[in-house]
PDB file of C-alpha atoms in Angstrom:
ATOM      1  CA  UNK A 406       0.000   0.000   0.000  1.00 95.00           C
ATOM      2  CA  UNK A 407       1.349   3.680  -0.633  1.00 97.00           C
ATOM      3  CA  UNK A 408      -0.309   5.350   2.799  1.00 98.00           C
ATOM      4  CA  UNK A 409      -0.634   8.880   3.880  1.00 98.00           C
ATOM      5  CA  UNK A 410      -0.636   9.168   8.157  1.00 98.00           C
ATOM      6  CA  UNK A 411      -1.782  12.078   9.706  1.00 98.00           C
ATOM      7  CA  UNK A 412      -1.291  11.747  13.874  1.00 94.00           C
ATOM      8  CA  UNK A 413       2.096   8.948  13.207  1.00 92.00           C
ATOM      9  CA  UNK A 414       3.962  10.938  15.846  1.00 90.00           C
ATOM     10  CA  UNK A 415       2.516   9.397  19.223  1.00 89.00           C
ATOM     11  CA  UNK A 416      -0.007   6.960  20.259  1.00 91.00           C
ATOM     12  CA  UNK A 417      -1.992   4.723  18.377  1.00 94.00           C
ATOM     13  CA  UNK A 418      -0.726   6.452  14.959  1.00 94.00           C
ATOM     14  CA  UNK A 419       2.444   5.622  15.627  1.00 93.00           C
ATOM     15  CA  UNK A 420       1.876   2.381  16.185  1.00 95.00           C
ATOM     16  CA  UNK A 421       0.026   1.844  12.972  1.00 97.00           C
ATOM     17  CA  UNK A 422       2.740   3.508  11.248  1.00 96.00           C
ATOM     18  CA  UNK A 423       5.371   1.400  12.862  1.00 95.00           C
ATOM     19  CA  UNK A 424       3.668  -2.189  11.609  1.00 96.00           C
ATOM     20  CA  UNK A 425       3.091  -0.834   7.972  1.00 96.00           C
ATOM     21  CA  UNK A 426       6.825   0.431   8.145  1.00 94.00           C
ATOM     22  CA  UNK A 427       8.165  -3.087   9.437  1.00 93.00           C
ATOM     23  CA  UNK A 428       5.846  -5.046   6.728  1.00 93.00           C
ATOM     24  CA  UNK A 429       7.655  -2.662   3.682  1.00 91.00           C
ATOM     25  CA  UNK A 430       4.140  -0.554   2.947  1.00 95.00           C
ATOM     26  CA  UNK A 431       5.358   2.940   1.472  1.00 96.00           C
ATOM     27  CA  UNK A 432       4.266   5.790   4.031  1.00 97.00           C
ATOM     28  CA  UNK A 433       3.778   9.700   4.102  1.00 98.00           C
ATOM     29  CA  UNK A 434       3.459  11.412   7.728  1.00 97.00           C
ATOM     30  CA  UNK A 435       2.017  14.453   8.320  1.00 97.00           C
ATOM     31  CA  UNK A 436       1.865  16.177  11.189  1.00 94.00           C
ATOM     32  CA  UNK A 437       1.639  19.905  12.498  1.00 92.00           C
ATOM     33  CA  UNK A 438       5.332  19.393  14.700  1.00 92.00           C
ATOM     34  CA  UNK A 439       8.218  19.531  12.731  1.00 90.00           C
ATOM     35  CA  UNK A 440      10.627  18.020  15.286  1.00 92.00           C
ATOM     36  CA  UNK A 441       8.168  14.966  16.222  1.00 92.00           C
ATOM     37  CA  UNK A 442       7.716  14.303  12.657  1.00 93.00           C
ATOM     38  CA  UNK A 443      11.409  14.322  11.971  1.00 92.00           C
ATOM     39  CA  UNK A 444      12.055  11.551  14.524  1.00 93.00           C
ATOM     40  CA  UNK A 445       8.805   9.865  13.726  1.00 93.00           C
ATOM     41  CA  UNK A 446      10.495   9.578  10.077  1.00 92.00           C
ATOM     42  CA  UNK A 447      14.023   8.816  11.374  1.00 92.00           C
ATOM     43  CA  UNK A 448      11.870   5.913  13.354  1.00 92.00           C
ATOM     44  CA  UNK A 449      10.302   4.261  10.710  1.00 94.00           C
ATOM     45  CA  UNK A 450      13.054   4.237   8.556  1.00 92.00           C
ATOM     46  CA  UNK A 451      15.304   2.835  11.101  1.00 91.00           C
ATOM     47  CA  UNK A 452      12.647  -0.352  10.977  1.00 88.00           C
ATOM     48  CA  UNK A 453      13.235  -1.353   6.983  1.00 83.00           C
ATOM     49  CA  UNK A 454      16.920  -0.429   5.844  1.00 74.00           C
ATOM     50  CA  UNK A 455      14.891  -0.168   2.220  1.00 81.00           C
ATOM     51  CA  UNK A 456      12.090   2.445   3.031  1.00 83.00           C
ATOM     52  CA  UNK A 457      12.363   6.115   2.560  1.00 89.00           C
ATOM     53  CA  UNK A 458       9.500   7.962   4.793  1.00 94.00           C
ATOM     54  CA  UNK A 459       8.105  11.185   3.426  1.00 95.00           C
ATOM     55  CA  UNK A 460       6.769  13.935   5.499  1.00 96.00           C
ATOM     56  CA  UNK A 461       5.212  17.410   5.967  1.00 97.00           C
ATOM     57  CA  UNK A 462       3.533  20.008   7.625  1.00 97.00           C
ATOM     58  CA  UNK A 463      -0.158  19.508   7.907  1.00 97.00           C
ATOM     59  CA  UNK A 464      -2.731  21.021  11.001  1.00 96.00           C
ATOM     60  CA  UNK A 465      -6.181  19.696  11.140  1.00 97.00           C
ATOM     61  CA  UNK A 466      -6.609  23.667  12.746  1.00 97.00           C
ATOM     62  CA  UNK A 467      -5.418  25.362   9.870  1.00 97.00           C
ATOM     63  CA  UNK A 468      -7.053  24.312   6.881  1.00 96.00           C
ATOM     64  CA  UNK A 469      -5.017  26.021   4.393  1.00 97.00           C
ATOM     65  CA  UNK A 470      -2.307  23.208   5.133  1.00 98.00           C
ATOM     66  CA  UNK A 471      -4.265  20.344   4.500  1.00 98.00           C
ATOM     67  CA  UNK A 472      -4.508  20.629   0.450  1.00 98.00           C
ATOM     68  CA  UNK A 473      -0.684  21.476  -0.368  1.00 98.00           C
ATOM     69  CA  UNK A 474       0.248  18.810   2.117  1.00 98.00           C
ATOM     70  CA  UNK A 475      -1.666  16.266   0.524  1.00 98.00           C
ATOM     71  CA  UNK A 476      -0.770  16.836  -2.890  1.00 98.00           C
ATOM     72  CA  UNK A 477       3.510  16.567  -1.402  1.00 98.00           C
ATOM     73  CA  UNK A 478       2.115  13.246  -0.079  1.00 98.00           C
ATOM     74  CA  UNK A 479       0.770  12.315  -3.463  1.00 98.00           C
ATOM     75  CA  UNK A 480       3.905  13.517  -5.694  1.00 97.00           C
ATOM     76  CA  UNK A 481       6.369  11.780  -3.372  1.00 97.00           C
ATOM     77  CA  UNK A 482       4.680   8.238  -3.581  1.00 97.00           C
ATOM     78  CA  UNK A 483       3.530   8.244  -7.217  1.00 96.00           C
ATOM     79  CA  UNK A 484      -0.379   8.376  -5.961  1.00 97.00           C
ATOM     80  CA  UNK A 485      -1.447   7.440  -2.406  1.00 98.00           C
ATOM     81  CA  UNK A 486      -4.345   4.651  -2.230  1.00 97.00           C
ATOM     82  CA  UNK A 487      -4.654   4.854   1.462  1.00 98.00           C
ATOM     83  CA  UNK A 488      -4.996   7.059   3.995  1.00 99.00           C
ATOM     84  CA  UNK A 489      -5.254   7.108   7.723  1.00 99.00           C
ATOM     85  CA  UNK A 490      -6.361   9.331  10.029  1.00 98.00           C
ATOM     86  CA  UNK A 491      -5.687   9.373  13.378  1.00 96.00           C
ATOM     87  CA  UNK A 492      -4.757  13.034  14.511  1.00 94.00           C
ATOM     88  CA  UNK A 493      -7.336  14.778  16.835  1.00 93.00           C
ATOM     89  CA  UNK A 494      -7.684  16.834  20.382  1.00 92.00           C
ATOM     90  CA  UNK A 495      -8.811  15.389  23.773  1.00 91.00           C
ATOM     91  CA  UNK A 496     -10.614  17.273  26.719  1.00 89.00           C
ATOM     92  CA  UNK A 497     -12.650  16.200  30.037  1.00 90.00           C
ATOM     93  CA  UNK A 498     -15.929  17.943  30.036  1.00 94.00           C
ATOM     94  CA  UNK A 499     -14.377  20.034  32.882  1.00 93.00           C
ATOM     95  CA  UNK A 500     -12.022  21.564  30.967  1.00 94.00           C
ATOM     96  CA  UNK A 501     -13.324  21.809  27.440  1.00 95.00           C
ATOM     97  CA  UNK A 502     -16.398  23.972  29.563  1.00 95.00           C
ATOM     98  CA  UNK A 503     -14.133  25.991  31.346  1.00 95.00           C
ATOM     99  CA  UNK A 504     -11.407  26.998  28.697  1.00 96.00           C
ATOM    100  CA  UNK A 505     -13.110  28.586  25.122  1.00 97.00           C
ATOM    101  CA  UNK A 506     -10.262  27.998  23.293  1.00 97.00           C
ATOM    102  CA  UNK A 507      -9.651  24.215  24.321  1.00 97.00           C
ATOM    103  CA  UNK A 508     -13.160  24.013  23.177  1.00 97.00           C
ATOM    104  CA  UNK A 509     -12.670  25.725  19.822  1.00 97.00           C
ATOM    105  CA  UNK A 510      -9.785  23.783  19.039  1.00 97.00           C
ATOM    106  CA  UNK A 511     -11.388  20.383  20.208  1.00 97.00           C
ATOM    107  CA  UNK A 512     -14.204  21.134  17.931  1.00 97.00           C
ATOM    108  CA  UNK A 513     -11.734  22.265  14.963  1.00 97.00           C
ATOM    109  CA  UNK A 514      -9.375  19.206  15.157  1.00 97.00           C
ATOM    110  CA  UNK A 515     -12.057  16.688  15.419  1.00 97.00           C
ATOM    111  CA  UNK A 516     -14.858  17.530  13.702  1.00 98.00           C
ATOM    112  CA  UNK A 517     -14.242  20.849  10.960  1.00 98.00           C
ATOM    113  CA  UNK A 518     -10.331  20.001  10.170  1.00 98.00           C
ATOM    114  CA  UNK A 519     -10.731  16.341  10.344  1.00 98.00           C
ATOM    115  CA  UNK A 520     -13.951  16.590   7.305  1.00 98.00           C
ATOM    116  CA  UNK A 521     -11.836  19.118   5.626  1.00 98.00           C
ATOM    117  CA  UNK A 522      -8.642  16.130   5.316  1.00 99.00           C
ATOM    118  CA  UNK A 523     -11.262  13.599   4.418  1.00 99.00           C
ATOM    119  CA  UNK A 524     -12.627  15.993   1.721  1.00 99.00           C
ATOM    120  CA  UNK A 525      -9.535  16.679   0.566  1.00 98.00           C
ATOM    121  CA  UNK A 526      -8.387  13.209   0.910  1.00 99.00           C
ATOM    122  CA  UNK A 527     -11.164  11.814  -0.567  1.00 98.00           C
ATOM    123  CA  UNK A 528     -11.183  13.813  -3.920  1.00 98.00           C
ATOM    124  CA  UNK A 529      -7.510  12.776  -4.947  1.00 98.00           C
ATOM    125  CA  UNK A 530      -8.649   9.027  -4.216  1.00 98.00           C
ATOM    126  CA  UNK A 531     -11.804   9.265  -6.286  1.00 98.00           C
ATOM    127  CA  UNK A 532      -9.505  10.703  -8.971  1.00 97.00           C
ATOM    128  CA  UNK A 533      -8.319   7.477  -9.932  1.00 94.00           C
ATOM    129  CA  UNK A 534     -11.097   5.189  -9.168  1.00 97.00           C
ATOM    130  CA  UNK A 535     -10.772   4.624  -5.302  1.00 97.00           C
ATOM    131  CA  UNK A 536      -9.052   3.735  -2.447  1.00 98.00           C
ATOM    132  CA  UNK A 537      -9.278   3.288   1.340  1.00 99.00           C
ATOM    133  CA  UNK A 538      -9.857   5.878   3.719  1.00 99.00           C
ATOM    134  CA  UNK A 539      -9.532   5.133   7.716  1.00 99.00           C
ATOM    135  CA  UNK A 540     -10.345   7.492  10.141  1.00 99.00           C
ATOM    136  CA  UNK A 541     -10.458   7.145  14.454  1.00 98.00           C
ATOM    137  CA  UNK A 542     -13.800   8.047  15.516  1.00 98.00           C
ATOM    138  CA  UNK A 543     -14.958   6.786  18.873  1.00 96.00           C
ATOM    139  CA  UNK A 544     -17.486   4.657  21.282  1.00 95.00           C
ATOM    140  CA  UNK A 545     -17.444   8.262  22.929  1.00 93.00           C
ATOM    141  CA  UNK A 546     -19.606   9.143  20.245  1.00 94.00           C
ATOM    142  CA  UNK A 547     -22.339   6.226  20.647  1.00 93.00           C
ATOM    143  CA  UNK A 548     -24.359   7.937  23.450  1.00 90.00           C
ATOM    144  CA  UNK A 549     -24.187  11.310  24.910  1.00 85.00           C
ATOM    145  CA  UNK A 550     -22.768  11.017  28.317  1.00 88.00           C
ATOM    146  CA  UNK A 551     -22.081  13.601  31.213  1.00 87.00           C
ATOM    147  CA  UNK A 552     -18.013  13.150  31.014  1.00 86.00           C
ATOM    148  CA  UNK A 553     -17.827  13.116  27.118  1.00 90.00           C
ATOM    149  CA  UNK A 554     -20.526  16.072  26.366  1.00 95.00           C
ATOM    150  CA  UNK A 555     -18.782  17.900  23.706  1.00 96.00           C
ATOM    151  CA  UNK A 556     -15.950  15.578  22.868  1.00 95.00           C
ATOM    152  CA  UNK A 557     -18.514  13.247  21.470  1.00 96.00           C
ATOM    153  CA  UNK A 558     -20.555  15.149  20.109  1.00 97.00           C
ATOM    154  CA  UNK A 559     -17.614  15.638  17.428  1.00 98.00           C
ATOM    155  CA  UNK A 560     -17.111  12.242  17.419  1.00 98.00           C
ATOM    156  CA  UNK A 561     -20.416  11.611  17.039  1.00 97.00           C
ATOM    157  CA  UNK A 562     -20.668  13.950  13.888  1.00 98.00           C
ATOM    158  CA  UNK A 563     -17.775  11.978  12.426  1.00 98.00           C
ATOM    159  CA  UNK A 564     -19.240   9.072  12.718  1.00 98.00           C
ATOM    160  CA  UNK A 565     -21.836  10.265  10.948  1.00 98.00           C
ATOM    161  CA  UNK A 566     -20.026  11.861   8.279  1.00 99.00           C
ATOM    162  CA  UNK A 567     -17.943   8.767   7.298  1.00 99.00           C
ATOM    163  CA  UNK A 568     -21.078   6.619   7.271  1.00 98.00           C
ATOM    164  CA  UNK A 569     -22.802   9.615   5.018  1.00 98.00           C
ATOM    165  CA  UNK A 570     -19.288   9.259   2.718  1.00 98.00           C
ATOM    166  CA  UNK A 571     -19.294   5.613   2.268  1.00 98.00           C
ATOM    167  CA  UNK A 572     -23.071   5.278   1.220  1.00 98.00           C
ATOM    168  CA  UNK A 573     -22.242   8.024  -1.443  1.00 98.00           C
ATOM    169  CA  UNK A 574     -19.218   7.104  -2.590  1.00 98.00           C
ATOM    170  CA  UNK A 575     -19.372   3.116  -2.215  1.00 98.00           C
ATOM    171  CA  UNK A 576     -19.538   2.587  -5.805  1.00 98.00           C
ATOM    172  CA  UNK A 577     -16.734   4.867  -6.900  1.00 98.00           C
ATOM    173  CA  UNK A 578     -14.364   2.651  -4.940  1.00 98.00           C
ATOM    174  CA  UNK A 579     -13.741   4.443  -1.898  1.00 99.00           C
ATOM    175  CA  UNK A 580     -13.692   2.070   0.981  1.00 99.00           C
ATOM    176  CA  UNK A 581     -14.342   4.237   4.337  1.00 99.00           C
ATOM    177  CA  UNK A 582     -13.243   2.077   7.231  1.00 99.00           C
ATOM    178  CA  UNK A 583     -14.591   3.734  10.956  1.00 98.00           C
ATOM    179  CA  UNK A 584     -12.555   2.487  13.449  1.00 98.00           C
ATOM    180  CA  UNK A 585     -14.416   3.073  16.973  1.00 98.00           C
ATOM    181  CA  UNK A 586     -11.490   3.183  19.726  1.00 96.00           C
ATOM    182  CA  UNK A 587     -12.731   1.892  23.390  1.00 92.00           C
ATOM    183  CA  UNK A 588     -10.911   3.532  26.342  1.00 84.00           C
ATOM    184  CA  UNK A 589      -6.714   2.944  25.365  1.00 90.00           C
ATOM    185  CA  UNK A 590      -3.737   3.511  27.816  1.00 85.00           C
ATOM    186  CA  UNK A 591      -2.481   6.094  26.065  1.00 82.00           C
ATOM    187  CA  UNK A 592      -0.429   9.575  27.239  1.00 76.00           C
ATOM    188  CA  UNK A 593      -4.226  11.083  26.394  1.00 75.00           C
ATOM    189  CA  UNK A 594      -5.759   9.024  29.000  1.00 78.00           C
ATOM    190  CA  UNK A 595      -3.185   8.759  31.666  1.00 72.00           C
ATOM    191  CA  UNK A 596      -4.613  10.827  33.912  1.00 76.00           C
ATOM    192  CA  UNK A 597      -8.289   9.355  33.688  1.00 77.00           C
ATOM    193  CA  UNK A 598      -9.815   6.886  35.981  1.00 76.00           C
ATOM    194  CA  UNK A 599      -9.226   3.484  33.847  1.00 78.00           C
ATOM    195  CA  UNK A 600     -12.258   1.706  32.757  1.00 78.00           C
ATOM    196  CA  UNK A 601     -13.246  -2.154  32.407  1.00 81.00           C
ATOM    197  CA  UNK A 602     -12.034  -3.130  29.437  1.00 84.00           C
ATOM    198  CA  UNK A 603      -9.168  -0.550  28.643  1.00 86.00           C
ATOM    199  CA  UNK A 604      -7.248  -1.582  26.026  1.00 85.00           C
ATOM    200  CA  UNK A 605      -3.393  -0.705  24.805  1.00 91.00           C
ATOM    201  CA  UNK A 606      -2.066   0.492  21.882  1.00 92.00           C
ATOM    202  CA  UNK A 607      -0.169  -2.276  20.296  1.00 95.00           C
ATOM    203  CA  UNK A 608      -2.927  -4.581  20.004  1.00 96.00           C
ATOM    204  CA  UNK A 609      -5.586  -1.923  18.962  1.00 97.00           C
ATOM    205  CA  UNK A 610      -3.228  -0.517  16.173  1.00 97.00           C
ATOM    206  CA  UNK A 611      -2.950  -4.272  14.785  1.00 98.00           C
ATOM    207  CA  UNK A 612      -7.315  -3.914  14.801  1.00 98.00           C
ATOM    208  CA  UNK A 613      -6.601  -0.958  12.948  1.00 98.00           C
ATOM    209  CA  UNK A 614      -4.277  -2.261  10.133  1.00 98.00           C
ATOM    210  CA  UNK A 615      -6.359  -5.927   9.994  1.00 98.00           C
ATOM    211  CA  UNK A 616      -9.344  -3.366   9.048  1.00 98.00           C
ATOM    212  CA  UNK A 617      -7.652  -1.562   6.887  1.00 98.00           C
ATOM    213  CA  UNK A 618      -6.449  -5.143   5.010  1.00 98.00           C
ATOM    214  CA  UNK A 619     -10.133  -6.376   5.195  1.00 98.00           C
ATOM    215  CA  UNK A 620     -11.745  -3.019   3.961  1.00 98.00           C
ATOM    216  CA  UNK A 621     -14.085  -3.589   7.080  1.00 97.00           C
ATOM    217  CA  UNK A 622     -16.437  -0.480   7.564  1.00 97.00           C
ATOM    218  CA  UNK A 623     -16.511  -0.250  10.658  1.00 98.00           C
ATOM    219  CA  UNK A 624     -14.453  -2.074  14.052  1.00 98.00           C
ATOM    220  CA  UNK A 625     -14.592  -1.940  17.565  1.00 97.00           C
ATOM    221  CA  UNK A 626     -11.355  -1.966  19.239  1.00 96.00           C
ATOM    222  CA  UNK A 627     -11.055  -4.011  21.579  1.00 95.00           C
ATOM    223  CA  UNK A 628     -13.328  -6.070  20.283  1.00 95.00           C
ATOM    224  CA  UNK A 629     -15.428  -6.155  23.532  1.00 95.00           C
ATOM    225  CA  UNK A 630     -17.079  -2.365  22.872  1.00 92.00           C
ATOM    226  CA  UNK A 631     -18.789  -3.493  20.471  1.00 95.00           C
ATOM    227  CA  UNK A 632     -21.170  -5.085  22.802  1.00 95.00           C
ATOM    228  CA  UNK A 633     -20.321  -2.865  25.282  1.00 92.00           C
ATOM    229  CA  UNK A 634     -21.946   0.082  23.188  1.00 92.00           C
ATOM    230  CA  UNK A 635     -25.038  -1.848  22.171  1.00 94.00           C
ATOM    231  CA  UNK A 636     -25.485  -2.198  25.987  1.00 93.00           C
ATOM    232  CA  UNK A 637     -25.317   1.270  26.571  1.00 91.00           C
ATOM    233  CA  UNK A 638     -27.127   2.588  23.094  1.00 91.00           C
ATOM    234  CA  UNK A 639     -30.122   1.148  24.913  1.00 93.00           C
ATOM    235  CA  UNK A 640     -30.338   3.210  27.957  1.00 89.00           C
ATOM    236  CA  UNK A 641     -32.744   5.530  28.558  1.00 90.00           C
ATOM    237  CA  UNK A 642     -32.745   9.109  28.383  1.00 85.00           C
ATOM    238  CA  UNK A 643     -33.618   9.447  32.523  1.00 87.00           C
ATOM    239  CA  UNK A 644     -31.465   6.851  33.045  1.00 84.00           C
ATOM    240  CA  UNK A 645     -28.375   8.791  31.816  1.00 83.00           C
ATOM    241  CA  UNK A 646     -29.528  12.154  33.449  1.00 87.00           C
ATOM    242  CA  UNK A 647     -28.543   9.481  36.619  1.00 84.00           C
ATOM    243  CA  UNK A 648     -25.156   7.507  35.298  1.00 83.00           C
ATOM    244  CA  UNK A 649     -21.726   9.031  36.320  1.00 80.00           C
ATOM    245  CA  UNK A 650     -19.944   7.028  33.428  1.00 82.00           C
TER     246      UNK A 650
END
């Protein structure tokens, strides 16, 4: 595959990035820090003595970066057929209520900048008859809930983007894959109360590349919030007003 990353410098990103590195894929990050994606590139290449890692400047809150940095990505591998998004902003309630700019930027990253990339994206895959598109959304965005108010609401508008994308563009060969994270041990999350059935990054980033092999639409990763979610999709409406999770 010839695969454009954005969000390869930390987390579950990197770890996709790393496992399509090791297996000889060809890969373009992107990124908005120029030292992180420097030694995100020096990484990956370190892992196959044959690849050569592209990279550039690209800011899900500044729009204007997104096209120029996609069409680098393109050039440099001859025509990307894949790309992966996993870049995005993370806020308790608590703070993303008390801090206006946390909560513009939350909104930007995840919801307005992330469409924008897809659009983007999405028009130089169609260009040539298709390709795969993957993009982190979340459980968080399965049920409005009292610690996740805002944060997934954007994920829950992603959601139902990507859904919206791959009924339209289906038959043009563009295979949208939604990949619905659970709660992962991550530097995001380390300083929130763990739930049942946290996962970690490794194995969730080999759910992630298995999709993206498959074409699945959609995964739950782990595996287990998929039930999980259809547990809690069911719960009423007074019954949340209640819940602390």
């Amino acid at each position: 595959m010839k695969v454009v990353i954005i969000g390869a410098t930390k987390g579950i990103g990197r770890s996709v990035a790393r496992i399509l590195a090791e297996r000889g894929d060809s890969l373009f990050v992107l990124g908005r820090n120029g030292d992180e994606l420097a030694r995100t590139k020096q990484d990956l290449e370190a892992r196959r003595s044959s690849l050569s890692v592209g990279a550039a400047h690209c800011d899900l809150l500044d729009v204007s970066t997104i096209g120029p940095a996609l069409d680098e990505a393109d050039r440099a591998l001859g025509g990307f057929d894949t790309v992966v998004v996993t870049a995005g902003l993370f806020g308790t309630q608590e703070e993303i209520e008390n801090d206006a700019d946390l909560r513009d930027r939350v909104l930007q990253a995840n919801f307005v900048g992330t469409i924008q990339f897809c659009e983007a994206a999405k028009a130089l895959l169609l260009s040539r008859g298709g390709g795969r598109l993957c993009v982190l959304s979340s459980v968080a965005g399965e049920k409005a809930r009292k610690p996740v108010v805002i944060y997934g609401a954007t994920k829950a508008g992603l959601t139902a983007y990507l859904n919206g994308l791959d009924a339209r563009h289906y038959a043009d060969g563009l295979r949208v894959v939604v990949v619905k994270p659970g709660f992962v041990r991550t530097t995001m999350t380390a300083n929130l109360p763990e739930p049942p059935f946290a996962g970690d990054v490794e194995p969730v980033a080999r759910d992630i590349v298995k999709a993206i092999d498959r074409e699945s639409s959609e995964i739950y990763t782990p595996w287990i919030w998929r039930w999980v979610m259809t547990a809690v999709r069911m719960l009423p409406r007074g019954f949340m007003r209640k819940a602390k999770f």
